[in-house]
PDB file of C-alpha atoms in Angstrom:
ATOM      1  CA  UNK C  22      -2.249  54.273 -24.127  1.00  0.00           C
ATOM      2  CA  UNK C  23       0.858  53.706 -25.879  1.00  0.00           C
ATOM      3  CA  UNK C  24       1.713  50.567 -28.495  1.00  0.00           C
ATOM      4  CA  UNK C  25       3.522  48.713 -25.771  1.00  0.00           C
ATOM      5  CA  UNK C  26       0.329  47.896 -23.328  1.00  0.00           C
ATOM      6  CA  UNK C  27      -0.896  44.472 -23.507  1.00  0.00           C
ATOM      7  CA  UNK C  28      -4.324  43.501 -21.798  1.00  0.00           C
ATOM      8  CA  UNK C  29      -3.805  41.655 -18.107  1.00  0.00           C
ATOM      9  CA  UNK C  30      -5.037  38.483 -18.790  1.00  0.00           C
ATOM     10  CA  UNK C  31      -2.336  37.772 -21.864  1.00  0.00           C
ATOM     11  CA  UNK C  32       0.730  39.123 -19.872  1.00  0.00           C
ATOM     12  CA  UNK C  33      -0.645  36.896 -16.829  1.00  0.00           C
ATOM     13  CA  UNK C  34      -0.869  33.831 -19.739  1.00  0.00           C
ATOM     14  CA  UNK C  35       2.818  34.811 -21.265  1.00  0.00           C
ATOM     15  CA  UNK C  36       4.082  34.456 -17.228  1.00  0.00           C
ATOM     16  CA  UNK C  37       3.361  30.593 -17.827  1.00  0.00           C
ATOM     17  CA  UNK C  38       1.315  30.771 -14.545  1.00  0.00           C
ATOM     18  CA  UNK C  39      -1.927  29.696 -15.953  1.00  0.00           C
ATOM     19  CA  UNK C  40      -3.933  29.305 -19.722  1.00  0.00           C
ATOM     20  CA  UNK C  41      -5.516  32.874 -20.571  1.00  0.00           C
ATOM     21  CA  UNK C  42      -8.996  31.168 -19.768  1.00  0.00           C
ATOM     22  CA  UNK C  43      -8.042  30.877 -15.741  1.00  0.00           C
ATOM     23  CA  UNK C  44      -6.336  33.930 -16.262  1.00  0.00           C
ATOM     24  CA  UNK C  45      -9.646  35.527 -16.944  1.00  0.00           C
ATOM     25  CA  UNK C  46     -11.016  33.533 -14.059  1.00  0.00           C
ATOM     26  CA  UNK C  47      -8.640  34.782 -11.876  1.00  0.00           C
ATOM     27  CA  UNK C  48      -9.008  38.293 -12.723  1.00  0.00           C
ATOM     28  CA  UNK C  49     -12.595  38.186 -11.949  1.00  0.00           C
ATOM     29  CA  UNK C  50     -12.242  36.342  -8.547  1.00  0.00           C
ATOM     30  CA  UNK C  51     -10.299  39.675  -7.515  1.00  0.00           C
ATOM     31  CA  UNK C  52      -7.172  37.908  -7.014  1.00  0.00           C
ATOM     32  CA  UNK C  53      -5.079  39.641  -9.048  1.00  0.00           C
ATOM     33  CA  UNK C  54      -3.271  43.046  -8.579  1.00  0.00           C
ATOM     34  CA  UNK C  55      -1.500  45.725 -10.444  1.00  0.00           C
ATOM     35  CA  UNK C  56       0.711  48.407  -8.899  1.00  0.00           C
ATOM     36  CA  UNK C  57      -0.937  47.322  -5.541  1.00  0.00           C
ATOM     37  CA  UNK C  58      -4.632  47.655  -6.549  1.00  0.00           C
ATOM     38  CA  UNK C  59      -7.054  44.745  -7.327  1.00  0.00           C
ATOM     39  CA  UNK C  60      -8.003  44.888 -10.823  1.00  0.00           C
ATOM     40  CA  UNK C  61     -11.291  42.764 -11.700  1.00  0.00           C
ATOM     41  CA  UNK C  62     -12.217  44.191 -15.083  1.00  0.00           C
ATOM     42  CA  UNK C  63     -11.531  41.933 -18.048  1.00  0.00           C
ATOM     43  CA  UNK C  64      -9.295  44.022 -20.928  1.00  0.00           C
ATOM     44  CA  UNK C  65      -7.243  46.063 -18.771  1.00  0.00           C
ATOM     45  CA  UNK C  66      -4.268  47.310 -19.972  1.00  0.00           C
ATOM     46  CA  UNK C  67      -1.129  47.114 -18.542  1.00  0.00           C
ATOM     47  CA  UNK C  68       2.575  48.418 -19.013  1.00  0.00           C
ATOM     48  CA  UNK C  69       5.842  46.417 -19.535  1.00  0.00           C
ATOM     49  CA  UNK C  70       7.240  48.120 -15.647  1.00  0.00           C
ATOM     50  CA  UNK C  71       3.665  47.994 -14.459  1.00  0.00           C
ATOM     51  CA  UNK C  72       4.462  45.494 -10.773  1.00  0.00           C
ATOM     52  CA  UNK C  73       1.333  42.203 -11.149  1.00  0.00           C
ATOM     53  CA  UNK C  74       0.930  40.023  -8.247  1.00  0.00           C
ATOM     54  CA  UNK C  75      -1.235  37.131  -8.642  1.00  0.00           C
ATOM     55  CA  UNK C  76      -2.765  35.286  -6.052  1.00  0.00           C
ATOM     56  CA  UNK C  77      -0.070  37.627  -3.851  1.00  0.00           C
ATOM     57  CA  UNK C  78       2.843  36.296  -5.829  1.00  0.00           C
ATOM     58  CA  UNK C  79       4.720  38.603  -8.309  1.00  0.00           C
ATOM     59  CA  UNK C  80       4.544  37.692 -11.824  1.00  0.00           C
ATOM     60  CA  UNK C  81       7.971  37.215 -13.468  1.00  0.00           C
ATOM     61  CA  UNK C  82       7.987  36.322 -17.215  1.00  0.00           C
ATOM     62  CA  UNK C  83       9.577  33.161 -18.075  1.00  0.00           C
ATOM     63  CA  UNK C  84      11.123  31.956 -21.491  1.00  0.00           C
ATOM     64  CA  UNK C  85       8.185  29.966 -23.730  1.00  0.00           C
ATOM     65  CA  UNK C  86       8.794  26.378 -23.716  1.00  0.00           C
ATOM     66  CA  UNK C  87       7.163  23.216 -25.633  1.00  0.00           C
ATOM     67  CA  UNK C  88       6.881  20.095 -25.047  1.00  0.00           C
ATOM     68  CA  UNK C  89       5.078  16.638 -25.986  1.00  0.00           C
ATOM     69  CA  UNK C  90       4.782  13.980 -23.389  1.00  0.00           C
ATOM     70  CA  UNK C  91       3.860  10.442 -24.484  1.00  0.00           C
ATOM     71  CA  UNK C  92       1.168  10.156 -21.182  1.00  0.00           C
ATOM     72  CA  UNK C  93       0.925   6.608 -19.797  1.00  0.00           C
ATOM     73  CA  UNK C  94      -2.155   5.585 -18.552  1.00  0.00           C
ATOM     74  CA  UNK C  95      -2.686   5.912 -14.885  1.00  0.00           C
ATOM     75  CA  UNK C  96      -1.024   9.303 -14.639  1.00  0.00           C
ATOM     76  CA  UNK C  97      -2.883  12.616 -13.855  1.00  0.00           C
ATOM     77  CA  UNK C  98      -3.644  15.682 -16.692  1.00  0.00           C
ATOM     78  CA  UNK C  99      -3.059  17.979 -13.354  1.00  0.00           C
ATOM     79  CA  UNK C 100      -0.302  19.916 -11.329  1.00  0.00           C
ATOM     80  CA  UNK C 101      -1.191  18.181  -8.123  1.00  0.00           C
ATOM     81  CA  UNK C 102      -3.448  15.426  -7.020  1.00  0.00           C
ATOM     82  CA  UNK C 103      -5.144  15.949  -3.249  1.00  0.00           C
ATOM     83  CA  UNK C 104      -5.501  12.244  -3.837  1.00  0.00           C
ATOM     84  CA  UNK C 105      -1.573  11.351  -4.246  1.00  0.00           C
ATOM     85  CA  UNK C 106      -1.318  10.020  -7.213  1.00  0.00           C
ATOM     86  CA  UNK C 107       0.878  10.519 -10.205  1.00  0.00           C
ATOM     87  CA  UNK C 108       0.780  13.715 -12.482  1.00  0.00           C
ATOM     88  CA  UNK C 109       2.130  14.858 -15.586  1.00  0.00           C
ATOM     89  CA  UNK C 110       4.695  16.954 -14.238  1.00  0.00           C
ATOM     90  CA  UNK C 111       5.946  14.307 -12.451  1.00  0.00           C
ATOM     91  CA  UNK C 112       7.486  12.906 -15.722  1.00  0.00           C
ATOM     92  CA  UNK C 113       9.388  15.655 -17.099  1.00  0.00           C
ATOM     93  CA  UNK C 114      12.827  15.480 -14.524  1.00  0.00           C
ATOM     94  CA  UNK C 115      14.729  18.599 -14.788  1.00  0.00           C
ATOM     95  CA  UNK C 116      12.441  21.093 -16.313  1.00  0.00           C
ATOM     96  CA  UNK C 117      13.173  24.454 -14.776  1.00  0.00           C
ATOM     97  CA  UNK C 118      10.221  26.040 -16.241  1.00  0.00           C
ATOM     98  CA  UNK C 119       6.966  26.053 -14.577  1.00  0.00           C
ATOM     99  CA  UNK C 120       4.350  24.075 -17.932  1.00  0.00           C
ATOM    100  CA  UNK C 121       1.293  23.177 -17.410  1.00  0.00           C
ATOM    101  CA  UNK C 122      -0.674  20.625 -20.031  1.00  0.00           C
ATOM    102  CA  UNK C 123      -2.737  22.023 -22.717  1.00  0.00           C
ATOM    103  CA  UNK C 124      -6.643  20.323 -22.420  1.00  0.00           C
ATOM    104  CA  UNK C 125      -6.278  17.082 -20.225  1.00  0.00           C
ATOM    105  CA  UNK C 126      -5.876  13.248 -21.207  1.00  0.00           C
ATOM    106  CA  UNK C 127      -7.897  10.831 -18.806  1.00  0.00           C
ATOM    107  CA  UNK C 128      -6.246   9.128 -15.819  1.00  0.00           C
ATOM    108  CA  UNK C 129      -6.786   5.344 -17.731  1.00  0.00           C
ATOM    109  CA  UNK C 130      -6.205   7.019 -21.486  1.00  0.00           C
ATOM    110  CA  UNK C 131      -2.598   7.533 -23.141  1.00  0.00           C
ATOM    111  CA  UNK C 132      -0.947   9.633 -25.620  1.00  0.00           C
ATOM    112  CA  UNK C 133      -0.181  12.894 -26.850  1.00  0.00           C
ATOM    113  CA  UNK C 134      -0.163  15.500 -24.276  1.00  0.00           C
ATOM    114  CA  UNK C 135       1.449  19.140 -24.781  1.00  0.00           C
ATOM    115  CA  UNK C 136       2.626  21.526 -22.115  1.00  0.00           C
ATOM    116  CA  UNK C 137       4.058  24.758 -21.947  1.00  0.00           C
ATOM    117  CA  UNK C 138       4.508  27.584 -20.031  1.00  0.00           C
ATOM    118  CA  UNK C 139       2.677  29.749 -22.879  1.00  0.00           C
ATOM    119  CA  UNK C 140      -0.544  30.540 -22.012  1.00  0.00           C
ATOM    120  CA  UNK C 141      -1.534  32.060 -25.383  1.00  0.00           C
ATOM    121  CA  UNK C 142      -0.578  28.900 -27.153  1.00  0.00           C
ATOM    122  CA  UNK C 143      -2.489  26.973 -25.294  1.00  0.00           C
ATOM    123  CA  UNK C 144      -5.427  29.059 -25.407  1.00  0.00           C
ATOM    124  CA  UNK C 145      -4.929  29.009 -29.573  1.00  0.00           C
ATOM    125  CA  UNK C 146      -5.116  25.430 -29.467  1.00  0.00           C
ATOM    126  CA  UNK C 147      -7.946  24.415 -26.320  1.00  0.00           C
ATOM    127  CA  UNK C 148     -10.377  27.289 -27.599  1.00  0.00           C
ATOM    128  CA  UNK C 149     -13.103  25.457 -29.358  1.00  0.00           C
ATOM    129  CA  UNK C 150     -13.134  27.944 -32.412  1.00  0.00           C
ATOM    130  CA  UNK C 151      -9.776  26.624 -33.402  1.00  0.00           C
ATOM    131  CA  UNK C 152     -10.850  23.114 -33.345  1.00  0.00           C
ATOM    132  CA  UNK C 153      -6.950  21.391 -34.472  1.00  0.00           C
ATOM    133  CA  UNK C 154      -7.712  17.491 -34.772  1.00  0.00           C
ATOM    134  CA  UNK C 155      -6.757  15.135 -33.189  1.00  0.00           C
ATOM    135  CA  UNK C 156      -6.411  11.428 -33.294  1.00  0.00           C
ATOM    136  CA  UNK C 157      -7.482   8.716 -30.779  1.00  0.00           C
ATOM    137  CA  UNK C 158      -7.643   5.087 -31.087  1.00  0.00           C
ATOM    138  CA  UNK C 159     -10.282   3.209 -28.761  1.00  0.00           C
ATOM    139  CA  UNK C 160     -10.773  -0.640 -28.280  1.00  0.00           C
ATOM    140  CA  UNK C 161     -14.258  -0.515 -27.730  1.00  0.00           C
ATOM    141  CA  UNK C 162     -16.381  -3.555 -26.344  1.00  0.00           C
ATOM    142  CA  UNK C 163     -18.410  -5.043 -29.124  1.00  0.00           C
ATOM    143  CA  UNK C 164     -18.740  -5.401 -32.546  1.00  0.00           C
ATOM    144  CA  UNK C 165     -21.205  -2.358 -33.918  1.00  0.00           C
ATOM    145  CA  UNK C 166     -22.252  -1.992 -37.530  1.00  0.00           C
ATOM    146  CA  UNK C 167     -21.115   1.164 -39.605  1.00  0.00           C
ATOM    147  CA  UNK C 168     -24.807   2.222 -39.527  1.00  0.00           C
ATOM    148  CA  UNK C 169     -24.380   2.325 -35.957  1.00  0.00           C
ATOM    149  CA  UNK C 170     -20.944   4.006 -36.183  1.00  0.00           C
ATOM    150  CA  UNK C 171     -22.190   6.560 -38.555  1.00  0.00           C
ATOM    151  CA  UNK C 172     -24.464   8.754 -35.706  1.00  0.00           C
ATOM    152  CA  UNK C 173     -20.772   9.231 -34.573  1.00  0.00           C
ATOM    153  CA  UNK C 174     -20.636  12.591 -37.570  1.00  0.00           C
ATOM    154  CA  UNK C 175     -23.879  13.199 -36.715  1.00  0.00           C
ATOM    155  CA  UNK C 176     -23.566  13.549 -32.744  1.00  0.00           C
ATOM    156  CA  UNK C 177     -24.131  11.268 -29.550  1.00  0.00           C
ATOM    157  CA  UNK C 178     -26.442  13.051 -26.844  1.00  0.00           C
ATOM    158  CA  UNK C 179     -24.612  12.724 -23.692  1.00  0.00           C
ATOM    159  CA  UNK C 180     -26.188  15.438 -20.810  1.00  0.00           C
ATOM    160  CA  UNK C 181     -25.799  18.374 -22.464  1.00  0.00           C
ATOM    161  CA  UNK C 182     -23.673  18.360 -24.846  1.00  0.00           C
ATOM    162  CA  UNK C 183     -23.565  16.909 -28.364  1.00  0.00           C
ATOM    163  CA  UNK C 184     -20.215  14.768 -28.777  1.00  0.00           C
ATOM    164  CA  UNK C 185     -18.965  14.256 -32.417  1.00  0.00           C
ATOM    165  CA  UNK C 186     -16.454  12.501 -34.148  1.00  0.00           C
ATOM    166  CA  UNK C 187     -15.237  14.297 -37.425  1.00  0.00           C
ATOM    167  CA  UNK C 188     -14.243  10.777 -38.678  1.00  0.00           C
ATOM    168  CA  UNK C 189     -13.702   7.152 -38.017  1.00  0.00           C
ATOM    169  CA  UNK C 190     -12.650   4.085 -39.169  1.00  0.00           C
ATOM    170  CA  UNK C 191     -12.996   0.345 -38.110  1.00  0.00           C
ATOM    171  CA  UNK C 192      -9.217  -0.928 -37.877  1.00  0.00           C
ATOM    172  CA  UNK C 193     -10.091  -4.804 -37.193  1.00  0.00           C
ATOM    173  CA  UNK C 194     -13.098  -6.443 -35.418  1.00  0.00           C
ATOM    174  CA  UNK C 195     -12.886  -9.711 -33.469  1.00  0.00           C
ATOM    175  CA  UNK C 196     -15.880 -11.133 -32.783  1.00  0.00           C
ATOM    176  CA  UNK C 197     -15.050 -13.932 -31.066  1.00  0.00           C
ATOM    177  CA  UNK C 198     -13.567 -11.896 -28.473  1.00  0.00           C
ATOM    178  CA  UNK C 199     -16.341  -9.541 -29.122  1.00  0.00           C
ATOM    179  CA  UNK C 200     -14.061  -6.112 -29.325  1.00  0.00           C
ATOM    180  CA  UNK C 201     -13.092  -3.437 -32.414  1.00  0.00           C
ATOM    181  CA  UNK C 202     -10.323  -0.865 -32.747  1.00  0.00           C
ATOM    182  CA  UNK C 203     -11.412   2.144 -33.800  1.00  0.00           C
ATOM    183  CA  UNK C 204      -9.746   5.071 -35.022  1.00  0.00           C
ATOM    184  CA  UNK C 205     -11.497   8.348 -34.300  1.00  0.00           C
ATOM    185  CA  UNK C 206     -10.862  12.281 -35.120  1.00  0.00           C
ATOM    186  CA  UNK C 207     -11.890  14.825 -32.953  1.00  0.00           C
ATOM    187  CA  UNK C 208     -11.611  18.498 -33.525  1.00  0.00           C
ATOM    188  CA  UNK C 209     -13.420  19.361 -30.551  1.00  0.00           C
ATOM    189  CA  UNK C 210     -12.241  18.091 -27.033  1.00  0.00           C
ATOM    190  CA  UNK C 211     -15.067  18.096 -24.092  1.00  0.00           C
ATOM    191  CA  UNK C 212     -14.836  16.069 -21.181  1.00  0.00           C
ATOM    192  CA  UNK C 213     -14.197  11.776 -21.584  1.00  0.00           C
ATOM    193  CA  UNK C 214     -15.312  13.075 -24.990  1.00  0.00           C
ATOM    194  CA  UNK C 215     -14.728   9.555 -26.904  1.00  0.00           C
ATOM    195  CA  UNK C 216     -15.680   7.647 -23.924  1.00  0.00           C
ATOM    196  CA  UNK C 217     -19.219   9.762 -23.112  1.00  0.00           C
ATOM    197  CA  UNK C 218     -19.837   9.183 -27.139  1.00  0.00           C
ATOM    198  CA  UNK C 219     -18.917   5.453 -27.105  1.00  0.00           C
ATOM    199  CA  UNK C 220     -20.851   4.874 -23.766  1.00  0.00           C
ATOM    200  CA  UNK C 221     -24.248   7.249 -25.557  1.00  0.00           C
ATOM    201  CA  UNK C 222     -23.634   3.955 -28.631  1.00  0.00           C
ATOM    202  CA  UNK C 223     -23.289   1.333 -26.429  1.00  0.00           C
ATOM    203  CA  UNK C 224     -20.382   0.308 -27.356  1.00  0.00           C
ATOM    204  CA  UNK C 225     -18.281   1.528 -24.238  1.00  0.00           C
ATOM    205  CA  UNK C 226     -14.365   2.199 -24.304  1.00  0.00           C
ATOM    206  CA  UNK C 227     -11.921  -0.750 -22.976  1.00  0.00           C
ATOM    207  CA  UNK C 228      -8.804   1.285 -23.818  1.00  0.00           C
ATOM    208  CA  UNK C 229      -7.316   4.744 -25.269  1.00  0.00           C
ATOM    209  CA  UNK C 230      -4.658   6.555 -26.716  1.00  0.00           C
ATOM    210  CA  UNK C 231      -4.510   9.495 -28.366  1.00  0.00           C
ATOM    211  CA  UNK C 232      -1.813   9.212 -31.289  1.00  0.00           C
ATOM    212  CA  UNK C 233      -2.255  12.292 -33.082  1.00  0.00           C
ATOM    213  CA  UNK C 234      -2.353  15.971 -32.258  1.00  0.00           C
ATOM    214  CA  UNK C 235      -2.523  18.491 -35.350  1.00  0.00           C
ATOM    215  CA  UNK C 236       0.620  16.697 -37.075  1.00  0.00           C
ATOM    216  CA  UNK C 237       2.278  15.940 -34.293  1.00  0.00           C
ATOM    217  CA  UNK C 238       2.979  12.193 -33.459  1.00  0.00           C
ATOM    218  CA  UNK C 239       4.433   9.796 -30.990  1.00  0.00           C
ATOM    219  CA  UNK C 240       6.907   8.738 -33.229  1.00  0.00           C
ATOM    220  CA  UNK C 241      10.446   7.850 -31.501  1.00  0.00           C
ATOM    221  CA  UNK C 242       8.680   8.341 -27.805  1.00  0.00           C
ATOM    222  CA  UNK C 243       8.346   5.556 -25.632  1.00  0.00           C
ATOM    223  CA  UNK C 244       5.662   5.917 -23.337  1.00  0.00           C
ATOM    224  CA  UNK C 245       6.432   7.852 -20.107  1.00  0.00           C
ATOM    225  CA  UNK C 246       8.968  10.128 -22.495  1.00  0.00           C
ATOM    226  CA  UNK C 247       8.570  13.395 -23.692  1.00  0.00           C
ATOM    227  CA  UNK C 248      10.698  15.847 -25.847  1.00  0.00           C
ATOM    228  CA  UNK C 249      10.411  19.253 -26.495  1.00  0.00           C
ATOM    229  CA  UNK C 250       8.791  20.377 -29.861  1.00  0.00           C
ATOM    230  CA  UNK C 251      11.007  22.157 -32.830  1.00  0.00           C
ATOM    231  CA  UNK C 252      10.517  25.929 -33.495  1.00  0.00           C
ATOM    232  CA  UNK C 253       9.078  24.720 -36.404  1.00  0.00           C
ATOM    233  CA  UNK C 254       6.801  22.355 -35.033  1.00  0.00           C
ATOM    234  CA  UNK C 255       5.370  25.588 -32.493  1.00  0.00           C
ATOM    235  CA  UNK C 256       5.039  27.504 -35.901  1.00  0.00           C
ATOM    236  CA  UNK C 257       3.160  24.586 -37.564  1.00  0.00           C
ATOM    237  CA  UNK C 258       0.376  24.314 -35.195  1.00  0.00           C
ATOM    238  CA  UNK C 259      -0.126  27.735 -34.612  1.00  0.00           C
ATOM    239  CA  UNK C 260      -0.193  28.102 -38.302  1.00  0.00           C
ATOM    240  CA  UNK C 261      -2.347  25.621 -38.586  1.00  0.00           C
ATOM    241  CA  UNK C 262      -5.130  26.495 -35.699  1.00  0.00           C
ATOM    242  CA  UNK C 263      -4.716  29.723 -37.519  1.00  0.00           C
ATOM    243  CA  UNK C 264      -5.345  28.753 -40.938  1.00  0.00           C
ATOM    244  CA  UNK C 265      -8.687  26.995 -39.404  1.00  0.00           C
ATOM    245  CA  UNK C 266      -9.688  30.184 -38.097  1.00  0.00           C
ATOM    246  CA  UNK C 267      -9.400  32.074 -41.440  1.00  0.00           C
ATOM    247  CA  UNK C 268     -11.421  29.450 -42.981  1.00  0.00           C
TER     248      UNK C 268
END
């Protein structure tokens, strides 16, 4: 082996085809091949002139890119939707690259969403040992006392899983209209994860947005818009998923 093999799975992630995660998946299924044989064993190593088809498609490597989309609600976390409806991608006009979002945002939920063609990126900041926060605020029907908002730290059964919030806070309660604005931190991110929690309270979600996402913001993004994030922003929340990890 010399210094300049990398295992399968990242090179497929650094293509910008897929997160590392499918890329293991993928691997695995048998559908990927190097130098004309099908390669299923995770950890491989492969060479910079080494020819990878995935799927049947050569890989070519593509520049990393970053962006942040401010998500409207009624748009799809996806690629494609068998269903015809709106997607991410969709949004982001002349981008040449081929991104894909990092974690997902609900159809009816709003906000920060990241994508990139950087499948180790997103991998550093999806894989639950990294746990970044991030913000939401929900509208939530009904009017609960912080007694009742406090099993939030502790955890909400919902199935299987356990669904915390690292934090909250009660931004205004009407109780004539019988609703309150919460504002919640998550570090992890499972499926409907706020709205599974909220539902396991009672107190079920009317309408969310996810306003934070390490430190980045939606300032100066209307919704529907989307920039691409700073060198130094990239270098922040890697830093900063890495710092976690060291902790």
């Amino acid at each position: 082996m010399t210094n300049t093999q990398e295992r399968l799975q990242k090179v497929i992630a650094q293509s910008g085809i897929t997160s590392r995660r499918k890329a293991e998946k993928l691997i695995q299924d048998g559908k990927v091949k190097v130098n004309q044989k099908v390669i299923t064993t995770l950890g491989t190593k492969v060479n910079p002139d080494d020819q990878i088809e995935v799927d049947g498609v050569p890989l070519e490597k593509e520049t990393p890119v970053y962006f942040m989309l401010y998500k409207p609600r009624g748009v799809i976390s996806s690629l494609s939707d068998d269903k015809g409806r709106k997607v991410v991608t969709d949004l982001l006009g002349e981008i040449e690259e081929r991104v894909f979002p990092i974690g997902r945002l609900d159809y009816d939920t709003s906000g920060i969403l990241i994508l990139t063609n950087d499948g180790e990126f997103a991998n550093l900041l999806m894989h639950p040992r990294y746990q970044v926060d991030k913000v939401y605020v929900a509208k939530i029907k009904g009017t609960p006392e912080k007694s009742e908002l406090n099993q939030l730290r502790k955890g909400v059964r919902s199935d299987n899983d356990l669904l915390k919030a690292v934090n909250y806070r009660i931004l205004s309660t009407d109780k004539k209209k019988n609703h309150t604005i919460l504002q919640l931190t998550l570090r992890e991110g499972k499926n409907r994860h706020v709205r599974r929690m909220m539902d396991g309270l009672g107190y079920p979600v009317m309408k969310l947005k996810r306003e934070k996402y390490g430190m980045l913001t939606l300032d100066g993004l209307n919704s529907g818009e989307y920039r691409p994030l700073t060198p130094k922003e990239v270098k922040q929340m890697r830093n900063m998923a890495t710092k976690i990890v060291e902790e």
